Coordinates of C-alpha atoms and ligand atoms in Angstrom, one line a residue:
M1 CA -3.1 -9.1 -41.3
T2 CA -2.2 -5.9 -39.4
K3 CA 1.3 -6.0 -37.9
I4 CA 1.3 -6.1 -34.1
W5 CA 4.4 -4.4 -32.9
V6 CA 5.7 -5.8 -29.6
N7 CA 8.7 -5.8 -27.2
S8 CA 10.2 -9.1 -26.1
G9 CA 11.1 -9.7 -22.4
D10 CA 12.9 -13.0 -23.2
S11 CA 15.5 -13.1 -26.1
H12 CA 19.1 -14.3 -26.3
V13 CA 22.4 -13.1 -27.6
M14 CA 24.9 -15.6 -29.0
E15 CA 28.3 -14.8 -27.8
P16 CA 31.4 -15.4 -30.0
A17 CA 33.3 -18.5 -29.0
D18 CA 36.3 -16.4 -27.9
V19 CA 34.3 -14.0 -25.7
W20 CA 36.4 -15.1 -22.7
T21 CA 39.7 -16.2 -24.3
E22 CA 40.0 -12.9 -26.1
R23 CA 39.5 -10.9 -22.9
L24 CA 41.1 -12.9 -20.1
P25 CA 44.6 -14.1 -19.4
A26 CA 45.2 -17.7 -20.7
R27 CA 45.2 -19.1 -17.1
L28 CA 41.6 -18.0 -16.7
G29 CA 40.4 -18.1 -20.4
A30 CA 41.3 -21.8 -20.6
R31 CA 38.9 -22.5 -17.7
A32 CA 35.9 -20.4 -19.0
P33 CA 32.9 -22.3 -20.5
R34 CA 33.5 -23.8 -23.9
S35 CA 31.7 -26.4 -25.9
E36 CA 33.0 -29.2 -28.2
R37 CA 30.8 -31.1 -30.6
G38 CA 30.6 -34.9 -30.0
E39 CA 28.6 -37.6 -31.8
K40 CA 25.2 -37.2 -30.1
Y41 CA 26.1 -34.8 -27.3
E42 CA 28.0 -31.6 -27.1
M43 CA 30.6 -31.6 -24.4
L44 CA 30.4 -28.5 -22.3
Y45 CA 33.6 -27.8 -20.3
I46 CA 33.4 -25.3 -17.4
D47 CA 36.4 -24.9 -15.1
G48 CA 37.4 -28.5 -15.8
E49 CA 33.9 -29.9 -15.2
R50 CA 32.3 -31.7 -18.2
I51 CA 28.5 -31.6 -18.9
D52 CA 27.2 -33.6 -21.9
R53 CA 24.2 -31.8 -23.5
Q54 CA 22.4 -32.0 -26.8
L55 CA 23.3 -28.4 -27.4
G56 CA 24.2 -29.2 -31.0
D57 CA 20.5 -29.9 -31.7
F58 CA 19.6 -26.5 -30.3
M59 CA 22.3 -24.7 -32.3
D60 CA 21.4 -26.5 -35.5
A61 CA 17.7 -25.6 -35.0
M62 CA 18.7 -21.9 -34.9
R63 CA 16.9 -20.5 -37.9
P64 CA 17.2 -16.7 -37.5
P65 CA 20.0 -15.3 -39.7
G66 CA 20.6 -12.6 -37.1
A67 CA 21.4 -14.9 -34.3
W68 CA 25.1 -14.0 -34.4
D69 CA 25.0 -10.6 -36.0
L70 CA 23.4 -7.5 -34.5
K71 CA 22.7 -5.6 -37.7
V72 CA 21.0 -8.7 -39.3
R73 CA 19.1 -9.3 -36.0
L74 CA 17.6 -5.8 -36.2
K75 CA 16.3 -6.7 -39.7
D76 CA 14.9 -10.0 -38.3
L77 CA 13.1 -7.9 -35.7
D78 CA 11.6 -5.5 -38.2
Q79 CA 10.4 -8.5 -40.2
E80 CA 8.8 -10.2 -37.1
G81 CA 7.4 -7.0 -35.6
V82 CA 9.6 -6.9 -32.5
W83 CA 10.9 -3.5 -31.5
S84 CA 12.9 -4.0 -28.3
Q85 CA 14.3 -7.1 -26.7
L86 CA 15.7 -8.0 -23.3
A87 CA 18.4 -10.4 -24.3
F88 CA 19.8 -13.1 -22.0
P89 CA 23.1 -14.8 -22.5
S90 CA 23.6 -18.2 -24.2
M91 CA 27.0 -19.6 -23.2
G92 CA 27.0 -16.9 -20.4
F93 CA 24.3 -18.9 -18.7
W94 CA 26.9 -21.5 -17.6
L95 CA 28.8 -18.9 -15.6
V96 CA 26.4 -19.4 -12.8
S97 CA 27.9 -22.8 -12.0
I98 CA 31.5 -21.5 -11.4
T99 CA 32.4 -21.6 -7.7
D100 CA 36.0 -20.4 -8.0
R101 CA 35.7 -16.7 -6.8
E102 CA 38.3 -15.2 -9.2
L103 CA 37.2 -17.2 -12.2
A104 CA 33.5 -16.3 -11.6
R105 CA 34.3 -12.6 -11.1
E106 CA 36.6 -12.3 -14.2
T107 CA 34.4 -14.3 -16.6
V108 CA 31.3 -12.4 -15.5
R109 CA 33.1 -9.1 -15.9
A110 CA 34.4 -10.1 -19.4
W111 CA 30.9 -11.2 -20.5
N112 CA 29.4 -7.9 -19.3
D113 CA 32.1 -5.8 -21.0
W114 CA 31.5 -7.7 -24.3
A115 CA 27.7 -7.1 -24.0
H116 CA 28.3 -3.4 -23.2
E117 CA 30.7 -2.9 -26.1
E118 CA 29.1 -5.1 -28.8
I119 CA 25.4 -4.8 -28.0
L120 CA 24.4 -2.0 -25.6
S121 CA 26.8 0.6 -27.2
K122 CA 25.8 -0.3 -30.7
N123 CA 22.0 -0.1 -30.7
K124 CA 19.0 1.1 -28.7
R125 CA 16.5 -1.7 -29.3
V126 CA 18.3 -4.8 -27.9
I127 CA 19.4 -4.5 -24.2
T128 CA 21.1 -7.4 -22.5
T129 CA 20.9 -8.6 -18.9
A130 CA 24.2 -8.6 -17.1
C131 CA 25.8 -11.7 -15.6
L132 CA 26.7 -11.9 -11.9
S133 CA 29.0 -14.1 -9.9
T134 CA 27.2 -16.6 -7.7
A135 CA 30.5 -17.5 -6.1
D136 CA 30.8 -14.4 -3.9
I137 CA 28.1 -11.9 -2.9
D138 CA 30.5 -9.0 -2.5
D139 CA 31.7 -9.5 -6.0
A140 CA 28.1 -9.7 -7.3
V141 CA 27.3 -6.4 -5.4
A142 CA 30.3 -4.7 -6.9
E143 CA 29.3 -5.9 -10.4
V144 CA 25.7 -4.7 -9.9
E145 CA 27.0 -1.2 -9.2
R146 CA 29.4 -1.3 -12.1
V147 CA 26.9 -2.5 -14.7
A148 CA 24.2 0.0 -13.5
E149 CA 26.8 2.7 -14.3
L150 CA 27.3 1.2 -17.7
G151 CA 23.6 1.5 -18.5
F152 CA 22.4 -2.2 -18.0
K153 CA 18.7 -2.4 -17.0
A154 CA 18.7 -6.0 -15.6
V155 CA 20.9 -8.6 -14.0
F156 CA 20.2 -12.3 -14.0
L157 CA 20.6 -15.1 -11.5
P158 CA 19.9 -18.9 -12.0
C159 CA 16.5 -20.4 -11.1
S160 CA 18.2 -23.3 -9.3
T161 CA 20.7 -22.7 -6.5
R162 CA 23.3 -24.9 -4.8
D163 CA 22.0 -26.5 -1.6
G164 CA 22.3 -24.1 1.3
E165 CA 22.1 -21.1 -1.0
E166 CA 18.4 -20.8 -1.4
Y167 CA 17.1 -17.3 -2.2
A168 CA 15.2 -16.9 1.1
L169 CA 18.5 -16.9 3.0
D170 CA 20.0 -13.8 4.5
R171 CA 23.3 -14.3 2.6
W172 CA 21.6 -12.6 -0.5
E173 CA 20.4 -9.5 1.4
P174 CA 23.4 -7.2 0.3
L175 CA 22.7 -8.2 -3.3
W176 CA 18.9 -7.5 -3.0
T177 CA 19.7 -4.1 -1.5
A178 CA 22.2 -3.3 -4.3
V179 CA 19.8 -4.4 -7.2
E180 CA 16.9 -2.5 -5.6
R181 CA 19.0 0.6 -5.0
A182 CA 20.4 0.5 -8.6
G183 CA 16.8 0.2 -9.9
L184 CA 17.7 -2.9 -12.0
V185 CA 15.4 -5.8 -12.7
L186 CA 16.4 -9.1 -11.2
A187 CA 15.8 -11.6 -13.9
F188 CA 15.7 -15.4 -13.6
H189 CA 15.6 -17.5 -16.8
I190 CA 14.2 -21.0 -16.6
G191 CA 16.6 -24.0 -17.1
T192 CA 19.5 -22.3 -15.4
G193 CA 21.5 -23.5 -12.4
G194 CA 20.6 -27.2 -12.5
Q195 CA 20.3 -30.3 -14.7
N196 CA 17.8 -29.8 -17.6
V197 CA 17.5 -33.4 -18.6
V198 CA 16.3 -35.2 -15.5
F199 CA 14.2 -38.0 -17.0
R200 CA 15.0 -40.1 -20.0
G201 CA 11.9 -42.4 -20.0
P202 CA 8.7 -42.2 -22.0
G203 CA 7.6 -38.5 -22.5
G204 CA 11.0 -37.3 -21.4
A205 CA 11.2 -34.3 -23.8
V206 CA 7.9 -32.9 -22.4
V207 CA 8.6 -33.9 -18.8
N208 CA 12.0 -32.2 -19.0
Y209 CA 10.5 -29.1 -20.5
M210 CA 8.1 -29.0 -17.6
E211 CA 10.8 -29.8 -15.0
T212 CA 12.7 -26.7 -16.0
T213 CA 9.6 -24.6 -15.4
Y214 CA 9.1 -25.4 -11.7
P215 CA 12.4 -23.9 -10.4
G216 CA 11.1 -20.5 -11.6
M217 CA 8.1 -20.8 -9.3
R218 CA 10.4 -21.9 -6.5
V219 CA 12.4 -18.7 -6.8
V220 CA 9.1 -16.9 -6.3
S221 CA 8.0 -18.9 -3.3
H222 CA 11.3 -18.5 -1.6
M223 CA 11.7 -14.8 -2.3
V224 CA 8.1 -14.0 -1.3
A225 CA 7.7 -16.3 1.7
G226 CA 11.2 -15.7 2.9
G227 CA 10.5 -11.9 3.0
A228 CA 13.1 -10.8 0.5
L229 CA 10.6 -9.0 -1.7
D230 CA 8.6 -7.7 1.4
R231 CA 11.9 -6.1 2.7
H232 CA 12.7 -4.7 -0.7
P233 CA 9.4 -3.3 -2.0
D234 CA 11.1 -1.7 -5.0
L235 CA 12.8 -4.9 -6.1
R236 CA 11.2 -6.4 -9.2
I237 CA 11.9 -9.9 -10.3
L238 CA 11.3 -11.5 -13.7
I239 CA 10.8 -15.2 -14.3
A240 CA 11.6 -15.6 -18.0
E241 CA 10.4 -18.3 -20.4
G242 CA 8.4 -20.2 -17.8
G243 CA 5.0 -19.0 -18.9
A244 CA 2.8 -16.8 -16.7
G245 CA -0.4 -18.7 -16.0
W246 CA 1.0 -20.1 -12.8
M247 CA 1.2 -16.7 -11.1
P248 CA -2.4 -16.5 -9.7
A249 CA -2.3 -20.2 -8.9
I250 CA 0.8 -20.0 -6.6
G251 CA -0.5 -16.6 -5.2
D252 CA -3.6 -18.4 -4.0
R253 CA -1.8 -21.4 -2.6
M254 CA 0.8 -19.3 -0.8
D255 CA -2.1 -17.2 0.7
E256 CA -3.8 -20.3 1.9
A257 CA -0.5 -21.6 3.4
Y258 CA 0.1 -18.2 5.0
R259 CA -3.4 -18.2 6.6
Q260 CA -4.0 -21.9 7.4
H261 CA -0.4 -22.5 8.6
G262 CA -0.1 -19.1 10.2
M263 CA 1.1 -20.6 13.5
F264 CA 4.2 -21.9 11.6
V265 CA 4.8 -18.8 9.4
R266 CA 8.0 -16.8 9.8
P267 CA 8.8 -14.2 8.9
K268 CA 5.4 -12.5 9.0
L269 CA 4.9 -10.3 5.9
S270 CA 3.4 -6.8 5.7
R271 CA 1.3 -8.0 2.7
L272 CA -0.2 -11.3 1.6
P273 CA 2.0 -13.4 -0.6
S274 CA -0.4 -12.8 -3.5
E275 CA -0.2 -9.1 -3.1
I276 CA 3.6 -9.2 -3.2
I277 CA 3.4 -11.4 -6.4
R278 CA 1.0 -9.0 -8.0
Q279 CA 3.2 -6.0 -7.2
Q280 CA 6.8 -7.3 -7.6
V281 CA 6.8 -10.5 -9.7
Y282 CA 6.8 -10.5 -13.5
A283 CA 6.7 -13.5 -15.9
S284 CA 7.3 -14.0 -19.6
F285 CA 5.8 -16.5 -22.1
Q286 CA 5.9 -17.1 -25.9
H287 CA 2.8 -19.0 -27.0
D288 CA 0.7 -19.7 -23.9
K289 CA -2.9 -18.5 -24.3
S290 CA -3.4 -19.0 -20.5
S291 CA -0.8 -16.3 -19.9
V292 CA -3.1 -13.7 -21.5
E293 CA -6.2 -15.1 -20.0
I294 CA -5.0 -14.7 -16.4
V295 CA -4.6 -10.9 -17.0
E296 CA -8.3 -10.7 -18.0
S297 CA -9.6 -13.1 -15.4
T298 CA -7.4 -12.4 -12.3
G299 CA -6.0 -8.9 -12.7
Y300 CA -2.4 -10.2 -12.5
R301 CA -0.9 -7.6 -14.9
N302 CA 2.8 -8.3 -14.7
V303 CA 2.7 -10.5 -17.8
M304 CA 5.2 -9.9 -20.6
W305 CA 5.4 -11.5 -24.0
G306 CA 8.8 -12.9 -25.2
D307 CA 10.1 -14.1 -28.6
D308 CA 12.8 -16.3 -27.1
Y309 CA 14.8 -15.3 -30.2
P310 CA 16.7 -17.1 -31.7
H311 CA 15.8 -20.3 -29.8
L312 CA 13.6 -23.0 -31.3
E313 CA 11.2 -22.6 -28.3
G314 CA 10.6 -19.1 -29.6
T315 CA 8.4 -17.5 -32.3
Y316 CA 10.9 -16.5 -35.1
G317 CA 9.2 -17.1 -38.4
H318 CA 5.7 -17.2 -36.9
T319 CA 5.6 -14.2 -34.6
Q320 CA 2.8 -12.3 -36.2
S321 CA 0.5 -15.4 -36.5
T322 CA 1.3 -16.2 -32.8
L323 CA 0.5 -12.6 -31.8
H324 CA -2.8 -12.6 -33.7
D325 CA -3.7 -16.0 -32.2
L326 CA -3.0 -14.6 -28.7
F327 CA -4.5 -11.2 -29.0
D328 CA -7.2 -11.0 -31.6
G329 CA -10.4 -10.3 -29.7
V330 CA -8.5 -9.4 -26.5
P331 CA -9.3 -5.9 -25.0
D332 CA -6.8 -3.3 -26.3
D333 CA -5.6 -2.3 -22.8
I334 CA -4.6 -6.0 -22.1
R335 CA -3.0 -6.5 -25.5
E336 CA -1.0 -3.2 -25.0
R337 CA 0.0 -4.2 -21.5
V338 CA 1.3 -7.6 -22.4
T339 CA 2.9 -6.8 -25.8
R340 CA 4.7 -3.5 -24.8
G341 CA 3.5 -1.9 -21.5
T342 CA 5.0 -4.4 -19.1
F343 CA 8.3 -4.3 -20.9
N344 CA 8.4 -0.4 -20.9
E345 CA 7.4 -0.3 -17.2
L346 CA 10.2 -2.7 -16.2
F347 CA 12.9 -1.3 -18.4
R348 CA 11.7 2.2 -18.4
L349 CA 12.4 2.6 -22.1
P350 CA 10.5 5.4 -23.9
E351 CA 7.7 4.1 -26.1
Q352 CA 9.5 3.7 -29.4
T353 CA 7.4 1.2 -31.4
P354 CA 6.7 2.5 -34.8
Q355 CA 3.0 2.9 -35.6
E356 CA 2.2 0.9 -38.7
Ligands
MZD1 C1 14.6 -36.6 -25.3 C2 15.4 -36.9 -24.1 C3 14.6 -37.3 -22.9 C4 16.3 -38.1 -24.4 O1 17.3 -38.2 -23.4 P1 18.8 -38.5 -23.8 O2 19.4 -37.1 -23.8 O3 18.8 -39.0 -25.3 O4 19.4 -39.5 -22.9 C5 16.3 -35.7 -23.6 O5 17.4 -35.5 -24.5 C6 15.4 -34.4 -23.7 O6 14.6 -34.1 -22.9 N1 15.7 -33.6 -24.8 C7 14.9 -32.5 -25.1 C8 15.7 -31.2 -25.1 C9 16.2 -30.8 -23.7 O7 17.4 -30.7 -23.5 N2 15.3 -30.5 -22.8 C10 15.7 -30.0 -21.5 C11 14.5 -29.3 -20.9 S1 14.1 -27.8 -21.8 C12 15.3 -26.7 -21.4 O8 16.3 -27.1 -20.7 C13 15.1 -25.2 -21.8 C14 14.4 -24.5 -20.6 C15 14.3 -25.1 -23.0 C16 15.0 -25.5 -24.2 C17 16.3 -24.7 -24.4 C18 17.2 -24.8 -23.2 C19 17.8 -26.2 -23.1 C20 18.3 -23.7 -23.4 C21 19.3 -23.9 -24.6 C22 20.4 -24.8 -24.4 C23 21.2 -24.2 -23.3 C24 20.3 -24.5 -22.1 C25 19.2 -23.5 -22.2 C26 20.0 -22.2 -22.4 C27 20.9 -22.6 -23.6 C28 22.1 -21.8 -23.8 O9 20.0 -22.6 -24.7 C29 18.4 -23.3 -20.9 O10 19.3 -23.3 -19.8 C30 17.4 -24.5 -20.8 C31 16.5 -24.4 -22.0
MN2 MN1 14.7 -17.7 -23.3

């Protein structure tokens, strides 16, 4: 079986437990996210709030030996055929729920400094997103400018927002301007910003998996229909780990809404919603065949494969068989686009994948 070399638009770094306590004064470090293992649940403490989650199951299911060690990770990637990765946080995801301005600013800054020193400065294949404060837009703008200087290629925000902070609202304008001007990708990872276990009845595991997918589409409907992407034509957003098959479907439905409910529509847009999605919205997937098929059948080309390394929803241990299932028989230009081209277009990395 020939090795298909790919880039991954959705991976994760595992931060050391002391990523904040080592870098912040005790009065702040003590309030940063930390998890303690309980019987069935892990207790997650964030600024005094407690969230019970089955994180332990996720951690135990972590197979890849390189999850916590960059050098070993690069060997894992060679084995799997992954050249570059865009790596999201793990514990860093929980920073988005901090509402205290100083704590949000300082924990975000500390996480980004750790990522810059321990990942970005130590290799060229794994690049991390940067975290941003959701507590204060001015702090987020300042951090965008700082991390762009440090060489980050993407920042991330949560898919779900607090009520009254939806992404269509003007409050975000200074941040959209800053991200667009810095040429960074604005990434949203599914399952962030809200509850991930919302139903505990029959089928709960699959229902909850699906329920974390919908907020990613909601980000797109707000930022397209609210005009954010129309006002910032160079701003590119990525919805990571939510699959990509939904892009043409919501493009069509938003066009229908825009036309059939035209008398209610504001703001008016300079392009149809579907055109804005085609040009400025990107999505990643791991196993979905439909994510490849829509590129062939609808011409939505902003589709990017992701290994979700080292999470159990990802492909570690079966990457090559997954890639052959997905791409054998698919036209070369589409395989090239989805496995490497979209990633290189977004993160403007020179083509580095070794030719087997
Ligand atoms: C089986 C039930 C119904 C039983 O209910 P019970 O708890 O016993 O009362 C319930 O426990 C369940 O649904 N368990 C399945 C596992 C699960 O928690 N599913 C949530 C939806 S999937 C999800 O949230 C993704 C998007 C995908 C899996 C990894 C995920 C949890 C990751 C994992 C965990 C944590 C959250 C995180 C980033 C993070 C650092 O890595 C994302 O924010 C989010 C993400
Ligand atoms: Mn992921």
